[in-house]
Amino acid sequence: MSEHVKEMNEAGFDDLVLQSQKPVLVDFWAPWCGPCRAMTPAVEAVAEKFVNDATVVKVNVDENPSVSARYGIRGIPTLILFKDGKEANRLVGLQSQDQIAAAIKNAQN
């Protein structure tokens, strides 16, 4: 995993994601999910590009079922962008680097 992407669990989710001063992109994924693995390079590239403007974290849905249930994750990969502790955007399914970057740019405006 990239040095710019943090692995997140239920215990630290509220503190890191909901209390953050900058936008947080949460990648809900699982190791067995092919599209999730295929999207990893795009997520890591976006994390590196926006390292000063946004935080990018990954949440394994199998290991963190209560967070997944709280946000209604029905399919993976699902990306949720949080701004000021609230959901600002949701992308479901395989996304390109440009689509992910556009979601973060929109949250900055």
mmCIF file of C-alpha atoms in Angstrom:
data_model
loop_
_atom_site.group_PDB
_atom_site.id
_atom_site.type_symbol
_atom_site.label_atom_id
_atom_site.label_comp_id
_atom_site.label_asym_id
_atom_site.label_seq_id
_atom_site.Cartn_x
_atom_site.Cartn_y
_atom_site.Cartn_z
ATOM 1 C CA MET A 1 0.000 0.000 0.000
ATOM 2 C CA SER A 2 1.146 3.523 -0.733
ATOM 3 C CA GLU A 3 2.609 5.650 2.035
ATOM 4 C CA HIS A 4 -0.142 8.198 1.274
ATOM 5 C CA VAL A 5 -3.032 5.777 1.921
ATOM 6 C CA LYS A 6 -3.870 4.750 5.472
ATOM 7 C CA GLU A 7 -5.568 1.500 6.467
ATOM 8 C CA MET A 8 -8.486 2.423 8.726
ATOM 9 C CA ASN A 9 -10.463 0.406 11.266
ATOM 10 C CA GLU A 10 -13.658 1.037 13.213
ATOM 11 C CA ALA A 11 -11.824 2.280 16.287
ATOM 12 C CA GLY A 12 -10.179 5.265 14.616
ATOM 13 C CA PHE A 13 -12.777 6.037 11.963
ATOM 14 C CA ASP A 14 -14.681 8.797 13.753
ATOM 15 C CA ASP A 15 -11.546 10.584 14.939
ATOM 16 C CA LEU A 16 -9.720 10.523 11.618
ATOM 17 C CA VAL A 17 -12.587 10.806 9.138
ATOM 18 C CA LEU A 18 -15.364 12.729 10.849
ATOM 19 C CA GLN A 19 -13.139 15.170 12.748
ATOM 20 C CA SER A 20 -10.760 15.973 9.879
ATOM 21 C CA GLN A 21 -10.248 19.592 8.839
ATOM 22 C CA LYS A 22 -9.668 18.547 5.220
ATOM 23 C CA PRO A 23 -11.665 16.254 2.924
ATOM 24 C CA VAL A 24 -11.269 12.503 3.526
ATOM 25 C CA LEU A 25 -11.744 9.931 0.779
ATOM 26 C CA VAL A 26 -12.705 6.528 2.179
ATOM 27 C CA ASP A 27 -12.218 3.494 -0.057
ATOM 28 C CA PHE A 28 -14.482 0.652 1.119
ATOM 29 C CA TRP A 29 -12.924 -2.528 -0.274
ATOM 30 C CA ALA A 30 -12.050 -6.189 0.346
ATOM 31 C CA PRO A 31 -8.948 -8.197 -0.639
ATOM 32 C CA TRP A 32 -11.053 -10.732 -2.607
ATOM 33 C CA CYS A 33 -12.699 -7.999 -4.731
ATOM 34 C CA GLY A 34 -11.155 -7.856 -8.218
ATOM 35 C CA PRO A 35 -12.449 -4.364 -9.126
ATOM 36 C CA CYS A 36 -11.195 -3.100 -5.731
ATOM 37 C CA ARG A 37 -7.698 -4.403 -6.464
ATOM 38 C CA ALA A 38 -7.863 -3.003 -10.004
ATOM 39 C CA MET A 39 -8.734 0.441 -8.661
ATOM 40 C CA THR A 40 -5.930 0.500 -6.061
ATOM 41 C CA PRO A 41 -3.331 2.187 -8.340
ATOM 42 C CA ALA A 42 -5.803 5.000 -9.144
ATOM 43 C CA VAL A 43 -6.639 5.531 -5.469
ATOM 44 C CA GLU A 44 -2.935 5.593 -4.559
ATOM 45 C CA ALA A 45 -2.139 8.055 -7.370
ATOM 46 C CA VAL A 46 -4.922 10.394 -6.212
ATOM 47 C CA ALA A 47 -3.689 10.117 -2.606
ATOM 48 C CA GLU A 48 -0.213 11.164 -3.720
ATOM 49 C CA LYS A 49 -1.533 14.011 -5.887
ATOM 50 C CA PHE A 50 -3.716 15.453 -3.107
ATOM 51 C CA VAL A 51 -1.423 14.623 -0.175
ATOM 52 C CA ASN A 52 -1.599 18.201 1.165
ATOM 53 C CA ASP A 53 -5.305 18.766 0.416
ATOM 54 C CA ALA A 54 -7.066 15.515 1.362
ATOM 55 C CA THR A 55 -6.619 12.326 3.348
ATOM 56 C CA VAL A 56 -7.187 8.939 1.708
ATOM 57 C CA VAL A 57 -8.013 5.869 3.773
ATOM 58 C CA LYS A 58 -9.042 2.290 3.021
ATOM 59 C CA VAL A 59 -11.624 0.369 5.056
ATOM 60 C CA ASN A 60 -11.760 -3.410 4.668
ATOM 61 C CA VAL A 61 -15.495 -4.183 4.735
ATOM 62 C CA ASP A 62 -14.943 -7.730 6.015
ATOM 63 C CA GLU A 63 -12.916 -6.554 9.011
ATOM 64 C CA ASN A 64 -15.058 -3.473 9.756
ATOM 65 C CA PRO A 65 -18.699 -4.445 9.239
ATOM 66 C CA SER A 66 -20.208 -1.807 11.534
ATOM 67 C CA VAL A 67 -18.659 1.098 9.578
ATOM 68 C CA SER A 68 -19.805 -0.472 6.318
ATOM 69 C CA ALA A 69 -23.331 -0.923 7.674
ATOM 70 C CA ARG A 70 -23.452 2.617 9.084
ATOM 71 C CA TYR A 71 -22.816 4.066 5.614
ATOM 72 C CA GLY A 72 -25.008 1.614 3.714
ATOM 73 C CA ILE A 73 -22.234 -0.022 1.721
ATOM 74 C CA ARG A 74 -24.030 -2.545 -0.490
ATOM 75 C CA GLY A 75 -21.405 -3.083 -3.162
ATOM 76 C CA ILE A 76 -17.684 -2.609 -3.418
ATOM 77 C CA PRO A 77 -15.654 -0.806 -4.373
ATOM 78 C CA THR A 78 -17.411 2.219 -2.929
ATOM 79 C CA LEU A 79 -15.639 5.526 -2.396
ATOM 80 C CA ILE A 80 -17.172 8.075 -0.044
ATOM 81 C CA LEU A 81 -15.758 11.569 0.199
ATOM 82 C CA PHE A 82 -16.329 13.210 3.569
ATOM 83 C CA LYS A 83 -16.114 16.966 4.039
ATOM 84 C CA ASP A 84 -16.624 18.575 7.455
ATOM 85 C CA GLY A 85 -17.616 15.166 8.841
ATOM 86 C CA LYS A 86 -20.449 14.634 6.347
ATOM 87 C CA GLU A 87 -20.747 12.632 3.161
ATOM 88 C CA ALA A 88 -20.097 14.989 0.246
ATOM 89 C CA ASN A 89 -19.895 12.486 -2.617
ATOM 90 C CA ARG A 90 -20.200 8.758 -3.278
ATOM 91 C CA LEU A 91 -18.723 6.784 -6.164
ATOM 92 C CA VAL A 92 -19.786 3.155 -6.564
ATOM 93 C CA GLY A 93 -17.971 0.652 -8.767
ATOM 94 C CA LEU A 94 -14.698 0.826 -10.609
ATOM 95 C CA GLN A 95 -13.604 4.463 -11.037
ATOM 96 C CA SER A 96 -10.763 6.045 -12.991
ATOM 97 C CA GLN A 97 -8.094 8.229 -11.466
ATOM 98 C CA ASP A 98 -9.677 11.268 -13.148
ATOM 99 C CA GLN A 99 -13.128 10.502 -11.706
ATOM 100 C CA ILE A 100 -11.699 10.135 -8.198
ATOM 101 C CA ALA A 101 -9.632 13.323 -8.515
ATOM 102 C CA ALA A 102 -12.678 15.251 -9.769
ATOM 103 C CA ALA A 103 -14.641 14.270 -6.653
ATOM 104 C CA ILE A 104 -11.908 15.678 -4.414
ATOM 105 C CA LYS A 105 -11.596 18.855 -6.494
ATOM 106 C CA ASN A 106 -15.356 19.429 -6.243
ATOM 107 C CA ALA A 107 -15.215 19.091 -2.466
ATOM 108 C CA GLN A 108 -12.533 21.767 -2.260
ATOM 109 C CA ASN A 109 -14.802 24.373 -3.844
#
